[in-house]
PDB file of C-alpha atoms in Angstrom:
ATOM      1  CA  UNK A   1     -19.492  -5.330  -4.399  1.00  0.00           C
ATOM      2  CA  UNK A   2     -15.925  -4.048  -4.365  1.00  0.00           C
ATOM      3  CA  UNK A   3     -13.885  -5.528  -1.526  1.00  0.00           C
ATOM      4  CA  UNK A   4     -10.299  -4.648  -0.660  1.00  0.00           C
ATOM      5  CA  UNK A   5      -8.798  -6.299   2.418  1.00  0.00           C
ATOM      6  CA  UNK A   6      -5.232  -5.558   3.488  1.00  0.00           C
ATOM      7  CA  UNK A   7      -3.211  -7.860   5.741  1.00  0.00           C
ATOM      8  CA  UNK A   8       0.374  -8.271   6.916  1.00  0.00           C
ATOM      9  CA  UNK A   9       0.830  -5.319   9.232  1.00  0.00           C
ATOM     10  CA  UNK A  10       2.336  -5.477  12.684  1.00  0.00           C
ATOM     11  CA  UNK A  11       4.849  -4.073  15.129  1.00  0.00           C
ATOM     12  CA  UNK A  12       8.391  -3.827  13.805  1.00  0.00           C
ATOM     13  CA  UNK A  13      11.598  -2.173  14.970  1.00  0.00           C
ATOM     14  CA  UNK A  14      13.161   0.715  13.048  1.00  0.00           C
ATOM     15  CA  UNK A  15      15.092  -0.684  10.100  1.00  0.00           C
ATOM     16  CA  UNK A  16      12.835  -3.702   9.893  1.00  0.00           C
ATOM     17  CA  UNK A  17      10.713  -5.024   7.034  1.00  0.00           C
ATOM     18  CA  UNK A  18       7.146  -6.099   6.378  1.00  0.00           C
ATOM     19  CA  UNK A  19       5.198  -7.355   3.378  1.00  0.00           C
ATOM     20  CA  UNK A  20       1.616  -6.203   3.038  1.00  0.00           C
ATOM     21  CA  UNK A  21      -0.983  -7.935   0.868  1.00  0.00           C
ATOM     22  CA  UNK A  22      -4.336  -6.691  -0.376  1.00  0.00           C
ATOM     23  CA  UNK A  23      -6.940  -9.171  -1.599  1.00  0.00           C
ATOM     24  CA  UNK A  24      -9.278  -7.636  -4.176  1.00  0.00           C
ATOM     25  CA  UNK A  25     -12.695  -8.803  -5.378  1.00  0.00           C
ATOM     26  CA  UNK A  26     -15.841  -7.469  -7.024  1.00  0.00           C
ATOM     27  CA  UNK A  27     -14.185  -5.688  -9.948  1.00  0.00           C
ATOM     28  CA  UNK A  28     -11.808  -6.340 -12.862  1.00  0.00           C
ATOM     29  CA  UNK A  29      -8.573  -6.223 -10.869  1.00  0.00           C
ATOM     30  CA  UNK A  30      -6.317  -7.034 -13.823  1.00  0.00           C
ATOM     31  CA  UNK A  31      -7.642  -3.971 -15.679  1.00  0.00           C
ATOM     32  CA  UNK A  32      -7.305  -1.561 -12.781  1.00  0.00           C
ATOM     33  CA  UNK A  33      -4.508   0.719 -11.712  1.00  0.00           C
ATOM     34  CA  UNK A  34      -4.037   0.188  -7.983  1.00  0.00           C
ATOM     35  CA  UNK A  35      -2.593   2.185  -5.119  1.00  0.00           C
ATOM     36  CA  UNK A  36      -1.421   1.803  -1.560  1.00  0.00           C
ATOM     37  CA  UNK A  37      -2.351   4.642   0.764  1.00  0.00           C
ATOM     38  CA  UNK A  38      -1.755   5.275   4.454  1.00  0.00           C
ATOM     39  CA  UNK A  39      -3.404   7.280   7.182  1.00  0.00           C
ATOM     40  CA  UNK A  40      -1.685   8.512  10.306  1.00  0.00           C
ATOM     41  CA  UNK A  41      -3.783   9.389  13.392  1.00  0.00           C
ATOM     42  CA  UNK A  42      -5.653  12.633  12.871  1.00  0.00           C
ATOM     43  CA  UNK A  43      -4.523  12.937   9.251  1.00  0.00           C
ATOM     44  CA  UNK A  44      -6.076  12.292   5.865  1.00  0.00           C
ATOM     45  CA  UNK A  45      -5.127   9.576   3.408  1.00  0.00           C
ATOM     46  CA  UNK A  46      -1.676   9.867   1.844  1.00  0.00           C
ATOM     47  CA  UNK A  47      -0.672   8.155  -1.396  1.00  0.00           C
ATOM     48  CA  UNK A  48       2.228   5.772  -0.869  1.00  0.00           C
ATOM     49  CA  UNK A  49       2.576   4.020  -4.229  1.00  0.00           C
ATOM     50  CA  UNK A  50       0.661   3.197  -7.407  1.00  0.00           C
ATOM     51  CA  UNK A  51       0.996   0.559 -10.097  1.00  0.00           C
ATOM     52  CA  UNK A  52      -0.467   0.253 -13.591  1.00  0.00           C
ATOM     53  CA  UNK A  53      -2.697  -2.756 -14.464  1.00  0.00           C
ATOM     54  CA  UNK A  54       0.128  -4.585 -16.213  1.00  0.00           C
ATOM     55  CA  UNK A  55       2.684  -3.655 -13.582  1.00  0.00           C
ATOM     56  CA  UNK A  56       4.745  -1.954 -16.284  1.00  0.00           C
ATOM     57  CA  UNK A  57       4.970   1.321 -14.379  1.00  0.00           C
ATOM     58  CA  UNK A  58       4.998   2.344 -10.746  1.00  0.00           C
ATOM     59  CA  UNK A  59       4.875   5.616  -8.832  1.00  0.00           C
ATOM     60  CA  UNK A  60       6.127   6.291  -5.297  1.00  0.00           C
ATOM     61  CA  UNK A  61       5.713   9.068  -2.788  1.00  0.00           C
ATOM     62  CA  UNK A  62       9.073  10.737  -2.319  1.00  0.00           C
ATOM     63  CA  UNK A  63       9.693   9.655   1.279  1.00  0.00           C
ATOM     64  CA  UNK A  64       9.325   5.947   0.487  1.00  0.00           C
ATOM     65  CA  UNK A  65      11.341   5.774  -2.748  1.00  0.00           C
ATOM     66  CA  UNK A  66      14.058   3.152  -2.522  1.00  0.00           C
ATOM     67  CA  UNK A  67      12.490   1.604   0.592  1.00  0.00           C
ATOM     68  CA  UNK A  68       9.030   0.412  -0.494  1.00  0.00           C
ATOM     69  CA  UNK A  69       8.151  -1.729  -3.522  1.00  0.00           C
ATOM     70  CA  UNK A  70       4.660  -2.138  -4.954  1.00  0.00           C
ATOM     71  CA  UNK A  71       3.803  -5.211  -7.015  1.00  0.00           C
ATOM     72  CA  UNK A  72       0.791  -7.252  -8.068  1.00  0.00           C
ATOM     73  CA  UNK A  73      -0.291 -10.742  -9.055  1.00  0.00           C
ATOM     74  CA  UNK A  74      -3.244 -10.418 -11.419  1.00  0.00           C
ATOM     75  CA  UNK A  75      -3.834 -14.190 -11.397  1.00  0.00           C
ATOM     76  CA  UNK A  76      -4.447 -14.003  -7.646  1.00  0.00           C
ATOM     77  CA  UNK A  77      -6.216 -10.611  -7.612  1.00  0.00           C
ATOM     78  CA  UNK A  78      -3.673  -9.492  -5.040  1.00  0.00           C
ATOM     79  CA  UNK A  79      -1.671  -6.312  -4.552  1.00  0.00           C
ATOM     80  CA  UNK A  80       1.545  -6.233  -2.514  1.00  0.00           C
ATOM     81  CA  UNK A  81       3.707  -3.667  -0.763  1.00  0.00           C
ATOM     82  CA  UNK A  82       7.173  -4.618   0.431  1.00  0.00           C
ATOM     83  CA  UNK A  83       8.329  -2.254   3.158  1.00  0.00           C
ATOM     84  CA  UNK A  84      12.029  -2.160   4.083  1.00  0.00           C
ATOM     85  CA  UNK A  85      14.223   0.083   6.237  1.00  0.00           C
ATOM     86  CA  UNK A  86      11.116   1.168   8.124  1.00  0.00           C
ATOM     87  CA  UNK A  87      11.130   4.393  10.111  1.00  0.00           C
ATOM     88  CA  UNK A  88       8.899   5.506  13.006  1.00  0.00           C
ATOM     89  CA  UNK A  89       7.239   8.045  10.707  1.00  0.00           C
ATOM     90  CA  UNK A  90       6.029   5.158   8.526  1.00  0.00           C
ATOM     91  CA  UNK A  91       3.660   4.115  11.327  1.00  0.00           C
ATOM     92  CA  UNK A  92       0.115   4.307   9.955  1.00  0.00           C
ATOM     93  CA  UNK A  93      -2.920   2.340   8.804  1.00  0.00           C
ATOM     94  CA  UNK A  94      -2.129   1.042   5.326  1.00  0.00           C
ATOM     95  CA  UNK A  95      -4.916   0.335   2.831  1.00  0.00           C
ATOM     96  CA  UNK A  96      -5.213  -0.334  -0.859  1.00  0.00           C
ATOM     97  CA  UNK A  97      -7.468   1.454  -3.327  1.00  0.00           C
ATOM     98  CA  UNK A  98      -8.604   1.232  -6.937  1.00  0.00           C
ATOM     99  CA  UNK A  99      -6.841   3.798  -9.077  1.00  0.00           C
ATOM    100  CA  UNK A 100      -3.511   5.058 -10.422  1.00  0.00           C
ATOM    101  CA  UNK A 101      -2.379   8.030  -8.276  1.00  0.00           C
ATOM    102  CA  UNK A 102      -5.988   9.301  -8.100  1.00  0.00           C
ATOM    103  CA  UNK A 103      -7.824   6.633  -6.168  1.00  0.00           C
ATOM    104  CA  UNK A 104     -11.279   5.606  -5.018  1.00  0.00           C
ATOM    105  CA  UNK A 105     -12.279   4.975  -1.416  1.00  0.00           C
ATOM    106  CA  UNK A 106      -9.656   2.750   0.276  1.00  0.00           C
ATOM    107  CA  UNK A 107     -10.615  -0.650   1.634  1.00  0.00           C
ATOM    108  CA  UNK A 108     -10.026  -2.291   4.999  1.00  0.00           C
ATOM    109  CA  UNK A 109      -6.570  -1.455   6.282  1.00  0.00           C
ATOM    110  CA  UNK A 110      -3.773  -3.072   8.256  1.00  0.00           C
ATOM    111  CA  UNK A 111      -1.829  -1.287  11.001  1.00  0.00           C
ATOM    112  CA  UNK A 112       1.921  -0.823  10.734  1.00  0.00           C
ATOM    113  CA  UNK A 113       3.720   0.366  13.855  1.00  0.00           C
ATOM    114  CA  UNK A 114       7.444   1.089  13.790  1.00  0.00           C
ATOM    115  CA  UNK A 115       8.882   1.403  17.265  1.00  0.00           C
ATOM    116  CA  UNK A 116      11.787   0.202  19.366  1.00  0.00           C
TER     117      UNK A 116
END
């Protein structure tokens, strides 16, 4: 059974930083492209960033370029997203999903709220 569990969210002030983690199990993580997605209230899922299995290439949604960094540790079956210079519009439920840009159903998410 595929399991994807994101952690590390929280309440942060504008300009602040967070590091999200996603623990993966039930599939060959090291062979899978992976993505971070987010969902704002009343909206659908939005791709945030993707990374190839080796980590050799990454892709970012335009509004997060230069502020967010996706990475992975294949030995730990874990995906990461470093969020910096956060803005109120980044507030959302963040989840990870199997796939490079085109992704499968996201797993359990973690809430990020950016507010002063």
